[in-house]
Each structure stands twice: as structure tokens, then as C-alpha cells.
Amino acid sequence: MQECAAEALRNLATITENAATIAAAGAITLLAQLLGPGSTAEVLLYASGAMMKLALYAGNQVSLVIPSMVRLLRAGSASDVQYNAARTLPLLADIAANAAAIAAAGAVPPLVQLLRPSYSSLVQQLAAGVLAKLALIPEIAATIAAAGSIPPLVVLLAPGSPSDLHYNTAGALMYLALNADKAADIAAAGAIPRLEGLLLAPRSRADVKQMASRALLALGFNNADNRAAMTATTAELLQQMQELGTG
């Protein structure tokens, strides 16, 4: 019965016109209950999928959405369920109060874990995107850095990763450099040559080049050692981009 109800809600909520009505009818409360301990894997999959579709319409019930989805990020959840949770949180994290609630619910450690190579590039991309949004808040940025996020983020800058993953990862590192004062640690982990590679690669997407340039500028801000580690070509290009207002 629960599985059928969760599946029906997920299917109905995929139609945008239905989502607000379903949320207003009390579905958020029901889904939060279905996402609790003791539910089967199928119920968790369907309920998390429905919650993902309804999250933007949660209103004052967002306090039910966030802890439910953060709980599903943790090890032990099925990969599809973790994906649903990781895809839901970026929809909410643009609002500062939601970002603070996501961090307070304990999202940072499992999000950092999702950066590991055992997860798909899409899940890594979503996790890096959430961390980038959370790192806009200095106190949370410090928590993210302390959770060991920098080395796996730098690994994700490697050539061959998807452009969206590069973009989110460079953004996360930029905010950690600025808001957690971790420019030296990020450079020590090997970020500068990888960011330079994104900036200078002919096939890099324009927005990825721009984010890489911003990350490099953040690493060089008030850090002479980091600036000295950048190639002359990078320094010249960054200067040109600043002058044009694209950096």
C-alpha cells in the first residue's frame, strides 16, 4: 500500500501543474513519514522521487523536506535514493536559511563522501553543487573544509570529467578559498594546474573557463605564493578577463 501511494505521488508530481496542489494537500508530511526508518527500498525510492518533485512547493514544510533528504544521503541508502536526495538539496540551498538548515541537519559529511570515485559523475556533480552553495556561508565553508572536502574536489578537476562537474567543483573551491581561508590548502592539493588546464583548454565550455578563472583569482587573492605558482599565460589571461569584466 505504501509503495503504491509513494509511486502514485511521484508520478503525479512529475507534472508541474500538479506539484503545488499535491504539496498543499499535505503530501509533504506523508512523504516525510514514508522516508523514515523501516520503509522498504521501493518506498524510499518512490517517496524520495516524489519529494524531489515537490520540494520547491514545500513552503513552511521545508523543515520536513531537509532532514528527510539529508538522512538519505548517508551510506547505506540505495544509489538511486542518494541521487534523489542529492538532486533535491540544490533546489533548496539557494535560500540562506535553507542552506543553514541543510548544514545543521548534518549534510556536509555525506556530501563530501559522495565526491568519492565510487559514485557516479552525476552524483559527484550534484554533491559538489550543493557544497558550492553551502560554502557561500563562511561558517559552513569552514565546516566543509574541515570535513576533508578539498582533496576529492581537486581530484574532480581532472581532464575528462563532465563540464558540469568541472563547473560545480571549481565553484566549490572558489568559495572555500574565499570564505574558509583555504587558498593555501587548495593550492597544496594541486588545484592550480588543474584549474589552469580548464581555463586554457580550447574545448572548455565558456562558463567553465569563467568559473576556473574566478577560482584562480580567489586562490591568488592576498597569496603571493599561489600567484607565483601560476603560469605567465594564466596571469596574462586572468588580467585580460578582469579588464573585460568576464573574470
Coordinates of C-alpha atoms in Angstrom, one line a residue:
M1 CA 0.0 0.0 0.0
Q2 CA 2.7 2.5 1.0
E3 CA 4.7 1.6 -2.1
C4 CA 1.7 2.2 -4.4
A5 CA 0.9 5.5 -2.7
A6 CA 4.5 6.7 -3.0
E7 CA 4.7 5.7 -6.6
A8 CA 1.4 7.4 -7.4
L9 CA 2.6 10.7 -5.8
R10 CA 5.9 10.6 -7.7
N11 CA 4.1 10.0 -11.0
L12 CA 1.6 12.8 -10.4
A13 CA 4.2 15.2 -9.2
T14 CA 6.2 14.9 -12.4
I15 CA 3.5 17.1 -14.0
T16 CA 4.4 20.6 -12.9
E17 CA 0.8 21.8 -12.7
N18 CA 0.1 19.1 -10.2
A19 CA 3.0 19.6 -7.8
A20 CA 1.8 22.7 -6.0
T21 CA -1.6 21.2 -5.5
I22 CA -0.2 17.9 -4.2
A23 CA 2.1 19.7 -1.8
A24 CA -0.8 21.9 -0.5
A25 CA -2.9 18.8 0.1
G26 CA -0.4 17.5 2.7
A27 CA 1.8 15.2 0.7
I28 CA 5.0 16.6 2.2
T29 CA 4.0 15.3 5.7
L30 CA 3.1 11.9 4.3
L31 CA 6.3 11.6 2.3
A32 CA 8.4 12.6 5.3
Q33 CA 6.8 9.7 7.2
L34 CA 7.4 7.3 4.3
L35 CA 11.1 8.3 4.2
G36 CA 11.6 7.4 7.9
P37 CA 13.3 4.2 9.2
G38 CA 11.6 0.9 8.4
S39 CA 10.4 1.8 4.9
T40 CA 11.3 -0.6 2.1
A41 CA 13.8 0.2 -0.6
E42 CA 11.0 0.6 -3.1
V43 CA 9.1 3.0 -0.8
L44 CA 12.2 5.1 -0.2
L45 CA 12.9 5.3 -4.0
Y46 CA 9.4 6.4 -4.9
A47 CA 8.9 8.7 -1.9
S48 CA 12.3 10.4 -2.4
G49 CA 11.5 10.9 -6.1
A50 CA 8.2 12.5 -5.2
M51 CA 9.8 14.7 -2.5
M52 CA 12.3 15.9 -5.1
K53 CA 9.4 17.0 -7.4
L54 CA 7.6 18.7 -4.5
A55 CA 10.5 20.4 -2.7
L56 CA 10.1 23.7 -4.4
Y57 CA 6.5 23.9 -3.3
A58 CA 7.1 22.9 0.3
G59 CA 6.8 26.4 1.8
N60 CA 6.9 26.3 5.5
Q61 CA 7.2 22.5 5.4
V62 CA 10.7 22.7 4.1
S63 CA 11.7 21.8 7.7
L64 CA 10.3 18.3 6.9
V65 CA 12.0 18.0 3.5
I66 CA 15.5 18.9 4.5
P67 CA 16.2 16.4 7.3
S68 CA 14.4 13.6 5.4
M69 CA 16.6 14.1 2.3
V70 CA 19.8 14.6 4.3
R71 CA 19.2 11.3 6.0
L72 CA 19.0 9.6 2.6
L73 CA 22.5 10.9 1.6
R74 CA 24.2 8.7 4.1
A75 CA 25.9 5.5 3.4
G76 CA 23.5 2.6 3.3
S77 CA 21.0 4.3 1.1
A78 CA 20.5 2.9 -2.4
S79 CA 22.3 4.8 -5.1
D80 CA 19.1 5.9 -6.8
V81 CA 17.8 7.2 -3.4
Q82 CA 21.0 9.1 -2.8
Y83 CA 20.7 10.6 -6.2
N84 CA 17.2 11.8 -5.5
A85 CA 18.4 13.4 -2.2
A86 CA 21.4 15.0 -3.8
R87 CA 19.3 16.4 -6.6
T88 CA 16.7 17.8 -4.2
L89 CA 19.1 19.8 -1.9
P90 CA 20.5 22.2 -4.6
L91 CA 16.9 23.2 -5.3
L92 CA 16.6 24.5 -1.7
A93 CA 20.1 25.7 -1.0
D94 CA 19.9 29.0 -2.8
I95 CA 18.0 30.4 0.2
A96 CA 20.4 31.1 3.0
A97 CA 18.1 29.9 5.7
N98 CA 17.7 26.6 3.9
A99 CA 21.4 26.3 3.4
A100 CA 22.0 26.7 7.1
A101 CA 19.3 24.1 7.8
I102 CA 20.9 21.7 5.4
A103 CA 24.2 22.0 7.1
A104 CA 22.7 21.8 10.6
A105 CA 21.0 18.6 9.5
G106 CA 24.4 17.0 9.0
A107 CA 24.6 17.1 5.2
V108 CA 28.3 18.1 4.9
P109 CA 30.0 14.7 5.8
P110 CA 27.8 12.6 3.5
L111 CA 28.0 15.2 0.7
V112 CA 31.8 15.0 0.9
Q113 CA 31.6 11.2 0.8
L114 CA 29.6 11.5 -2.4
L115 CA 32.6 13.1 -4.1
R116 CA 34.5 9.9 -3.9
P117 CA 35.3 7.9 -7.1
S118 CA 32.9 5.1 -6.1
Y119 CA 30.0 7.3 -7.0
S120 CA 28.8 8.3 -10.5
S121 CA 30.0 11.6 -12.0
L122 CA 26.4 12.8 -11.9
V123 CA 26.1 12.2 -8.2
Q124 CA 29.5 13.8 -7.7
Q125 CA 28.4 16.8 -9.7
L126 CA 25.2 17.2 -7.6
A127 CA 27.2 16.9 -4.3
A128 CA 29.8 19.5 -5.5
G129 CA 27.0 21.8 -6.5
V130 CA 25.4 21.6 -3.0
L131 CA 28.7 22.2 -1.3
A132 CA 29.4 25.2 -3.5
K133 CA 26.1 26.7 -2.5
L134 CA 26.6 25.9 1.2
A135 CA 30.1 27.4 1.1
L136 CA 28.7 30.8 0.4
I137 CA 28.2 31.0 4.1
P138 CA 31.6 31.4 5.8
E139 CA 30.7 29.3 8.9
I140 CA 29.6 26.4 6.7
A141 CA 32.6 26.8 4.4
A142 CA 34.8 26.2 7.4
T143 CA 32.8 23.0 8.2
I144 CA 33.1 21.8 4.6
A145 CA 36.9 22.3 4.6
A146 CA 37.2 20.6 7.9
A147 CA 35.3 17.6 6.6
G148 CA 38.1 16.8 4.2
S149 CA 36.5 18.1 1.0
I150 CA 39.5 19.7 -0.6
P151 CA 41.4 16.7 -1.9
P152 CA 38.4 15.0 -3.5
L153 CA 37.3 18.2 -5.0
V154 CA 40.7 18.8 -6.6
V155 CA 40.6 15.2 -8.0
L156 CA 37.3 16.1 -9.7
L157 CA 39.0 18.8 -11.7
A158 CA 40.9 16.2 -13.7
P159 CA 40.6 16.3 -17.5
G160 CA 37.9 14.2 -18.9
S161 CA 35.3 14.9 -16.2
P162 CA 32.0 16.3 -17.4
S163 CA 31.8 20.1 -17.8
D164 CA 29.0 20.5 -15.2
L165 CA 31.2 18.6 -12.7
H166 CA 34.1 20.9 -13.5
Y167 CA 31.9 23.9 -13.1
N168 CA 30.5 22.9 -9.7
T169 CA 33.8 21.8 -8.4
A170 CA 35.7 25.0 -9.4
G171 CA 32.8 26.9 -7.7
A172 CA 33.1 25.0 -4.5
L173 CA 36.9 25.5 -4.4
M174 CA 36.5 29.2 -5.1
Y175 CA 34.1 29.7 -2.1
L176 CA 36.3 27.6 0.1
A177 CA 39.3 29.8 -0.8
L178 CA 37.4 33.0 -0.1
N179 CA 35.1 32.1 2.8
A180 CA 37.2 29.4 4.7
D181 CA 40.6 31.0 4.1
K182 CA 41.8 27.7 2.5
A183 CA 43.6 29.1 -0.6
A184 CA 47.0 27.7 0.5
D185 CA 45.5 24.2 1.3
I186 CA 43.7 24.1 -2.1
A187 CA 46.9 25.0 -3.9
A188 CA 48.8 22.5 -1.9
A189 CA 46.3 19.8 -3.1
G190 CA 47.3 20.5 -6.7
A191 CA 44.3 22.7 -7.8
I192 CA 46.3 25.4 -9.6
P193 CA 47.5 23.4 -12.6
R194 CA 44.1 21.7 -13.0
L195 CA 42.3 25.0 -12.9
E196 CA 44.7 26.4 -15.4
G197 CA 44.0 23.4 -17.6
L198 CA 40.3 24.2 -17.5
L199 CA 41.0 27.9 -18.2
L200 CA 43.4 27.3 -21.1
A201 CA 41.8 24.2 -22.8
P202 CA 40.3 25.2 -26.1
R203 CA 37.4 22.8 -25.6
S204 CA 36.4 24.0 -22.1
R205 CA 32.9 25.4 -22.0
A206 CA 32.8 29.2 -21.6
D207 CA 31.1 29.1 -18.2
V208 CA 33.7 26.5 -17.0
K209 CA 36.5 28.8 -18.1
Q210 CA 34.9 31.7 -16.3
M211 CA 34.5 29.7 -13.1
A212 CA 38.0 28.4 -13.3
S213 CA 39.3 32.0 -13.7
R214 CA 37.3 33.1 -10.6
A215 CA 38.7 30.1 -8.6
L216 CA 42.3 31.1 -9.7
L217 CA 41.7 34.7 -8.7
A218 CA 40.4 33.6 -5.3
L219 CA 43.5 31.4 -4.8
G220 CA 45.8 34.3 -5.7
F221 CA 44.0 36.9 -3.6
N222 CA 46.4 38.0 -0.9
N223 CA 48.6 34.9 -1.6
A224 CA 51.8 35.7 -3.4
D225 CA 52.9 32.1 -3.3
N226 CA 49.8 31.0 -5.2
R227 CA 50.2 33.8 -7.7
A228 CA 53.8 32.8 -8.3
A229 CA 52.7 29.2 -8.9
M230 CA 50.5 30.3 -11.8
T231 CA 52.0 30.4 -15.3
A232 CA 52.6 33.7 -17.1
T233 CA 50.0 32.7 -19.7
T234 CA 47.4 32.2 -16.9
A235 CA 48.3 35.5 -15.2
E236 CA 48.0 37.4 -18.5
L237 CA 44.7 35.8 -19.4
L238 CA 43.2 36.5 -15.9
Q239 CA 44.3 40.1 -16.3
Q240 CA 42.6 40.3 -19.7
M241 CA 39.4 38.7 -18.3
Q242 CA 39.3 41.1 -15.4
E243 CA 39.7 44.1 -17.7
L244 CA 36.9 42.8 -19.9
G245 CA 34.7 42.1 -16.9
T246 CA 34.4 38.3 -17.7
G247 CA 36.7 37.0 -14.9

